[in-house]
């Protein structure tokens, strides 16, 4: 009888060990021998994926403030040497351009829910002041297109240093956050000035207009293809690329900021998308293309 008892105890122990090995949940040494662990719903269920973080970005903001320079003021788009904000890519009311504000707000709300605070000729150092003005309106979205004038100086030596450009842009975002902490920001890249040169120099009219001093660092002596001229243009191009790197990096640190990913820089403006008066600023059609690029980026989920 005693031998049988030892055999029975050993059999129970082996059976329990086998049950533990086959169960999805483990056994511990504290569990009584001979009592298999019950399978639970948690043990048998597949692991659940972690929930995606909630995005702070709203693809349908209800108000828009625009800051920047002559491009956002639609300079030379309607008449020579004049702003034409009604065809601005950002806040214009012209149906053929179909501005960003028109697309987001509809024609009934553009006049009361959008503000164009850009200034023709502005450089990045002015952006903090413009941002403070935008913050006062408490917009849900602020568009930024600034930097071309920092590169378009009479000579490359006068271009805004990259470090100064960065300090001004960081200060501008800080001014906005102080007054409108939840405003979203769309940042457009600086256009490819060298591409504008390569396109406009094919126009006899463009060549004549450029001699008046438009963007001298890039467009002066537009027909000169010599080494010195090429080095000058390359220096301007390099600075524009550096500016776009600043816009990208600073924007990336703000959860409510979206850089365009270089879309404006990469857009190949043709003759019909440039002003017939200066072959440099966007025409109505060019403004429409900028509006399309911005809308696509802002409304992306």
Short mmCIF file of C-alpha atoms in Angstrom, two decimals:
data_model
loop_
_atom_site.label_atom_id
_atom_site.label_comp_id
_atom_site.label_asym_id
_atom_site.label_seq_id
_atom_site.Cartn_x
_atom_site.Cartn_y
_atom_site.Cartn_z
CA UNK A 1 0.00 0.00 0.00
CA UNK A 2 2.79 2.42 0.85
CA UNK A 3 4.49 1.67 -2.49
CA UNK A 4 1.24 2.23 -4.35
CA UNK A 5 0.84 5.60 -2.59
CA UNK A 6 4.27 6.72 -3.68
CA UNK A 7 3.53 5.64 -7.25
CA UNK A 8 0.17 7.48 -7.25
CA UNK A 9 1.82 10.68 -5.94
CA UNK A 10 4.55 10.49 -8.56
CA UNK A 11 1.99 9.99 -11.36
CA UNK A 12 -0.04 12.99 -10.23
CA UNK A 13 3.12 15.12 -10.11
CA UNK A 14 4.15 14.12 -13.66
CA UNK A 15 0.62 14.80 -14.95
CA UNK A 16 0.61 18.27 -13.40
CA UNK A 17 4.00 19.03 -14.94
CA UNK A 18 2.73 18.02 -18.37
CA UNK A 19 -0.34 20.19 -17.95
CA UNK A 20 1.85 23.16 -17.02
CA UNK A 21 4.02 22.64 -20.06
CA UNK A 22 1.00 22.61 -22.40
CA UNK A 23 -0.91 25.51 -20.86
CA UNK A 24 -0.65 29.04 -22.31
CA UNK A 25 -0.27 30.46 -18.81
CA UNK A 26 2.62 29.27 -16.64
CA UNK A 27 2.54 27.42 -13.34
CA UNK A 28 4.39 28.49 -10.23
CA UNK A 29 5.96 26.38 -7.55
CA UNK A 30 3.29 27.54 -5.11
CA UNK A 31 0.47 25.89 -7.04
CA UNK A 32 -0.77 22.62 -5.54
CA UNK A 33 0.35 19.52 -7.38
CA UNK A 34 -2.35 17.87 -9.45
CA UNK A 35 -4.37 21.10 -9.97
CA UNK A 36 -3.96 22.33 -13.59
CA UNK A 37 -4.04 26.07 -14.18
CA UNK A 38 -7.24 27.18 -15.88
CA UNK A 39 -6.87 28.98 -19.23
CA UNK A 40 -8.05 32.56 -19.13
CA UNK A 41 -9.35 34.83 -21.89
CA UNK A 42 -6.36 37.12 -21.40
CA UNK A 43 -3.90 34.30 -21.82
CA UNK A 44 -5.46 32.96 -25.01
CA UNK A 45 -6.13 36.32 -26.70
CA UNK A 46 -3.64 37.73 -29.24
CA UNK A 47 -1.76 40.83 -28.05
CA UNK A 48 -3.54 44.05 -28.96
CA UNK A 49 -1.65 46.69 -30.97
CA UNK A 50 -0.90 49.94 -29.17
CA UNK A 51 -3.41 52.67 -30.06
CA UNK A 52 -2.14 55.36 -32.42
CA UNK A 53 -1.45 58.70 -30.74
CA UNK A 54 -4.12 61.31 -31.33
CA UNK A 55 -3.00 63.91 -33.88
CA UNK A 56 -3.12 67.58 -32.89
CA UNK A 57 -3.57 68.58 -36.52
CA UNK A 58 -7.02 69.65 -37.73
CA UNK A 59 -7.46 69.22 -41.48
CA UNK A 60 -10.34 71.72 -41.63
CA UNK A 61 -9.36 74.89 -39.72
CA UNK A 62 -12.07 77.54 -39.58
CA UNK A 63 -9.90 80.66 -39.93
CA UNK A 64 -6.67 81.57 -41.71
CA UNK A 65 -4.04 84.27 -41.19
CA UNK A 66 -1.28 84.66 -43.78
CA UNK A 67 2.17 86.13 -43.12
CA UNK A 68 5.07 86.54 -45.50
CA UNK A 69 6.29 88.66 -48.39
CA UNK A 70 5.33 89.77 -51.91
CA UNK A 71 4.31 86.29 -53.06
CA UNK A 72 1.53 86.16 -50.45
CA UNK A 73 0.53 89.72 -51.42
CA UNK A 74 0.35 88.55 -55.07
CA UNK A 75 2.68 91.34 -56.19
CA UNK A 76 2.74 91.86 -59.97
CA UNK A 77 -0.01 89.26 -60.48
CA UNK A 78 -2.67 91.71 -61.69
CA UNK A 79 -0.80 94.91 -62.58
CA UNK A 80 2.77 96.12 -62.76
CA UNK A 81 4.44 97.06 -59.47
CA UNK A 82 1.28 96.55 -57.43
CA UNK A 83 -0.02 94.13 -54.80
CA UNK A 84 -3.13 92.17 -55.76
CA UNK A 85 -4.24 90.37 -52.57
CA UNK A 86 -7.53 89.29 -54.11
CA UNK A 87 -5.58 86.67 -56.08
CA UNK A 88 -3.28 85.65 -53.23
CA UNK A 89 -2.72 81.91 -52.94
CA UNK A 90 -3.39 82.14 -49.20
CA UNK A 91 -6.38 84.41 -48.65
CA UNK A 92 -7.54 85.63 -52.07
CA UNK A 93 -11.16 85.86 -53.12
CA UNK A 94 -10.67 85.26 -56.85
CA UNK A 95 -12.49 82.08 -57.88
CA UNK A 96 -10.04 81.25 -60.67
CA UNK A 97 -7.17 81.11 -58.18
CA UNK A 98 -9.29 79.27 -55.60
CA UNK A 99 -7.09 80.28 -52.67
CA UNK A 100 -6.42 78.19 -49.61
CA UNK A 101 -8.91 80.27 -47.61
CA UNK A 102 -11.58 79.78 -50.26
CA UNK A 103 -11.04 76.05 -50.23
CA UNK A 104 -11.11 75.77 -46.44
CA UNK A 105 -13.72 78.37 -45.51
CA UNK A 106 -15.91 78.91 -48.57
CA UNK A 107 -16.64 82.29 -50.19
CA UNK A 108 -19.07 83.42 -47.48
CA UNK A 109 -16.47 83.38 -44.71
CA UNK A 110 -13.26 84.52 -46.44
CA UNK A 111 -13.82 88.21 -45.73
CA UNK A 112 -14.41 87.75 -42.01
CA UNK A 113 -12.33 84.67 -41.19
CA UNK A 114 -9.06 85.31 -43.05
CA UNK A 115 -6.36 87.98 -42.75
CA UNK A 116 -3.45 88.80 -45.06
CA UNK A 117 -0.68 90.33 -42.94
CA UNK A 118 2.18 89.79 -45.40
CA UNK A 119 4.23 92.73 -46.71
CA UNK A 120 5.94 93.06 -50.06
CA UNK A 121 9.69 93.21 -49.54
CA UNK A 122 9.63 91.63 -46.07
CA UNK A 123 12.51 89.48 -44.86
CA UNK A 124 12.63 86.89 -42.07
CA UNK A 125 13.64 89.49 -39.47
CA UNK A 126 10.14 90.99 -39.83
CA UNK A 127 8.31 87.71 -39.29
CA UNK A 128 8.10 87.94 -35.45
CA UNK A 129 6.15 91.20 -35.77
CA UNK A 130 3.85 89.73 -38.40
CA UNK A 131 3.29 86.67 -36.22
CA UNK A 132 2.33 88.85 -33.29
CA UNK A 133 -0.28 90.49 -35.51
CA UNK A 134 -1.55 87.09 -36.62
CA UNK A 135 -1.78 85.87 -33.02
CA UNK A 136 -4.00 88.84 -32.16
CA UNK A 137 -6.63 87.49 -34.58
CA UNK A 138 -6.64 84.07 -32.84
CA UNK A 139 -6.62 82.14 -36.14
CA UNK A 140 -6.85 78.37 -36.30
CA UNK A 141 -4.25 78.29 -39.09
CA UNK A 142 -1.32 80.56 -39.96
CA UNK A 143 0.44 80.25 -43.32
CA UNK A 144 4.09 81.27 -43.63
CA UNK A 145 5.90 81.98 -46.89
CA UNK A 146 9.05 83.90 -46.16
CA UNK A 147 12.72 83.81 -47.10
CA UNK A 148 13.03 84.66 -50.80
CA UNK A 149 13.95 88.26 -50.01
CA UNK A 150 16.64 87.08 -47.60
CA UNK A 151 18.39 85.47 -50.57
CA UNK A 152 17.33 88.04 -53.18
CA UNK A 153 19.77 90.79 -52.23
CA UNK A 154 21.85 93.00 -54.52
CA UNK A 155 24.82 90.67 -53.99
CA UNK A 156 25.33 87.29 -52.30
CA UNK A 157 27.39 88.96 -49.57
CA UNK A 158 24.25 90.77 -48.38
CA UNK A 159 22.13 87.63 -48.00
CA UNK A 160 20.80 86.99 -44.49
CA UNK A 161 23.16 84.67 -42.56
CA UNK A 162 21.63 81.26 -41.89
CA UNK A 163 22.00 81.61 -38.11
CA UNK A 164 20.17 84.94 -38.15
CA UNK A 165 17.46 83.42 -40.30
CA UNK A 166 17.01 80.64 -37.74
CA UNK A 167 16.89 83.01 -34.76
CA UNK A 168 14.19 85.13 -36.43
CA UNK A 169 12.07 82.12 -37.38
CA UNK A 170 12.28 80.65 -33.89
CA UNK A 171 11.33 84.02 -32.42
CA UNK A 172 8.38 84.26 -34.82
CA UNK A 173 6.96 80.91 -33.70
CA UNK A 174 7.48 81.90 -30.08
CA UNK A 175 5.52 85.13 -30.63
CA UNK A 176 2.68 83.17 -32.19
CA UNK A 177 2.62 80.64 -29.37
CA UNK A 178 2.52 83.42 -26.78
CA UNK A 179 -0.72 84.78 -28.22
CA UNK A 180 -2.27 81.80 -30.00
CA UNK A 181 -0.83 78.61 -28.48
CA UNK A 182 -3.12 76.24 -30.39
CA UNK A 183 -2.86 77.85 -33.83
CA UNK A 184 -1.67 75.49 -36.57
CA UNK A 185 1.17 76.63 -38.82
CA UNK A 186 1.78 75.76 -42.46
CA UNK A 187 5.30 76.64 -43.58
CA UNK A 188 6.04 76.85 -47.31
CA UNK A 189 9.56 76.30 -48.56
CA UNK A 190 11.49 79.09 -50.27
CA UNK A 191 11.09 78.81 -54.07
CA UNK A 192 13.93 77.57 -56.25
CA UNK A 193 15.37 80.91 -57.40
CA UNK A 194 17.80 79.25 -59.79
CA UNK A 195 14.94 77.55 -61.58
CA UNK A 196 13.22 80.94 -61.93
CA UNK A 197 16.42 82.27 -63.49
CA UNK A 198 16.68 79.36 -65.91
CA UNK A 199 13.04 79.86 -66.97
CA UNK A 200 12.89 83.66 -67.16
CA UNK A 201 16.19 84.12 -68.98
CA UNK A 202 14.58 82.59 -72.07
CA UNK A 203 12.27 85.60 -72.30
CA UNK A 204 13.68 88.77 -73.92
CA UNK A 205 11.20 90.79 -71.84
CA UNK A 206 12.30 89.06 -68.67
CA UNK A 207 15.93 89.82 -69.38
CA UNK A 208 15.16 93.50 -69.84
CA UNK A 209 13.08 93.76 -66.68
CA UNK A 210 15.70 91.99 -64.58
CA UNK A 211 18.21 94.67 -65.50
CA UNK A 212 16.20 97.01 -63.25
CA UNK A 213 17.58 95.15 -60.25
CA UNK A 214 15.15 92.33 -59.38
CA UNK A 215 16.91 89.77 -57.17
CA UNK A 216 20.36 90.87 -58.22
CA UNK A 217 22.16 88.09 -56.36
CA UNK A 218 20.58 85.52 -58.71
CA UNK A 219 19.30 87.43 -61.74
CA UNK A 220 22.00 90.01 -62.43
CA UNK A 221 23.77 89.44 -65.75
CA UNK A 222 21.31 86.70 -66.48
CA UNK A 223 22.89 85.83 -69.83
CA UNK A 224 26.36 85.42 -68.35
CA UNK A 225 27.21 81.71 -68.16
CA UNK A 226 30.82 82.22 -67.14
CA UNK A 227 32.44 80.61 -64.07
CA UNK A 228 32.09 83.64 -61.79
CA UNK A 229 28.40 84.06 -62.58
CA UNK A 230 27.79 80.36 -62.08
CA UNK A 231 29.55 80.43 -58.71
CA UNK A 232 27.41 83.40 -57.66
CA UNK A 233 24.20 81.62 -58.58
CA UNK A 234 25.36 78.45 -56.88
CA UNK A 235 26.01 80.41 -53.67
CA UNK A 236 22.47 81.78 -53.73
CA UNK A 237 21.05 78.33 -54.41
CA UNK A 238 23.03 76.89 -51.51
CA UNK A 239 21.69 79.58 -49.20
CA UNK A 240 18.09 78.90 -50.24
CA UNK A 241 18.59 75.19 -49.53
CA UNK A 242 20.00 76.09 -46.10
CA UNK A 243 17.02 78.35 -45.37
CA UNK A 244 14.66 75.51 -46.21
CA UNK A 245 16.58 73.25 -43.84
CA UNK A 246 15.98 75.78 -41.07
CA UNK A 247 12.26 75.99 -41.85
CA UNK A 248 12.00 72.19 -41.81
CA UNK A 249 13.97 71.66 -38.60
CA UNK A 250 12.40 74.44 -36.54
CA UNK A 251 8.90 73.52 -37.67
CA UNK A 252 9.52 69.86 -36.75
CA UNK A 253 9.96 70.86 -33.11
CA UNK A 254 6.41 72.24 -32.94
CA UNK A 255 3.60 69.66 -32.78
CA UNK A 256 1.20 72.04 -34.53
CA UNK A 257 3.51 73.00 -37.40
CA UNK A 258 3.67 71.42 -40.86
CA UNK A 259 6.46 72.10 -43.36
CA UNK A 260 5.54 71.57 -46.99
CA UNK A 261 8.30 69.00 -47.46
CA UNK A 262 9.97 71.16 -50.11
CA UNK A 263 6.90 71.24 -52.36
CA UNK A 264 7.18 74.93 -53.30
CA UNK A 265 10.94 74.66 -53.81
CA UNK A 266 10.40 71.65 -56.03
CA UNK A 267 7.58 73.15 -58.10
CA UNK A 268 8.71 73.89 -61.65
CA UNK A 269 7.09 77.24 -62.48
CA UNK A 270 6.82 77.72 -66.25
CA UNK A 271 6.40 80.94 -68.23
CA UNK A 272 2.62 80.96 -67.86
CA UNK A 273 2.90 80.71 -64.08
CA UNK A 274 5.20 83.74 -63.79
CA UNK A 275 4.19 87.39 -63.88
CA UNK A 276 4.28 88.85 -67.41
CA UNK A 277 5.62 92.06 -65.89
CA UNK A 278 8.66 90.76 -64.03
CA UNK A 279 9.07 87.05 -64.91
CA UNK A 280 9.78 86.38 -61.26
CA UNK A 281 6.66 86.57 -59.09
CA UNK A 282 3.82 84.06 -59.61
CA UNK A 283 1.04 84.98 -62.02
CA UNK A 284 -2.60 84.18 -61.26
CA UNK A 285 -1.99 80.65 -62.47
CA UNK A 286 1.15 80.42 -60.35
CA UNK A 287 -0.81 81.60 -57.33
CA UNK A 288 -3.40 78.89 -58.00
CA UNK A 289 -0.65 76.25 -58.03
CA UNK A 290 0.66 77.49 -54.66
CA UNK A 291 -2.87 77.29 -53.23
CA UNK A 292 -3.18 73.71 -54.47
CA UNK A 293 0.14 72.67 -52.91
CA UNK A 294 -0.81 74.21 -49.56
CA UNK A 295 -4.30 72.72 -49.49
CA UNK A 296 -2.96 69.26 -50.28
CA UNK A 297 -0.48 69.40 -47.39
CA UNK A 298 -2.83 70.97 -44.85
CA UNK A 299 -5.70 68.55 -45.46
CA UNK A 300 -3.57 65.41 -45.44
CA UNK A 301 -4.67 63.12 -42.61
#
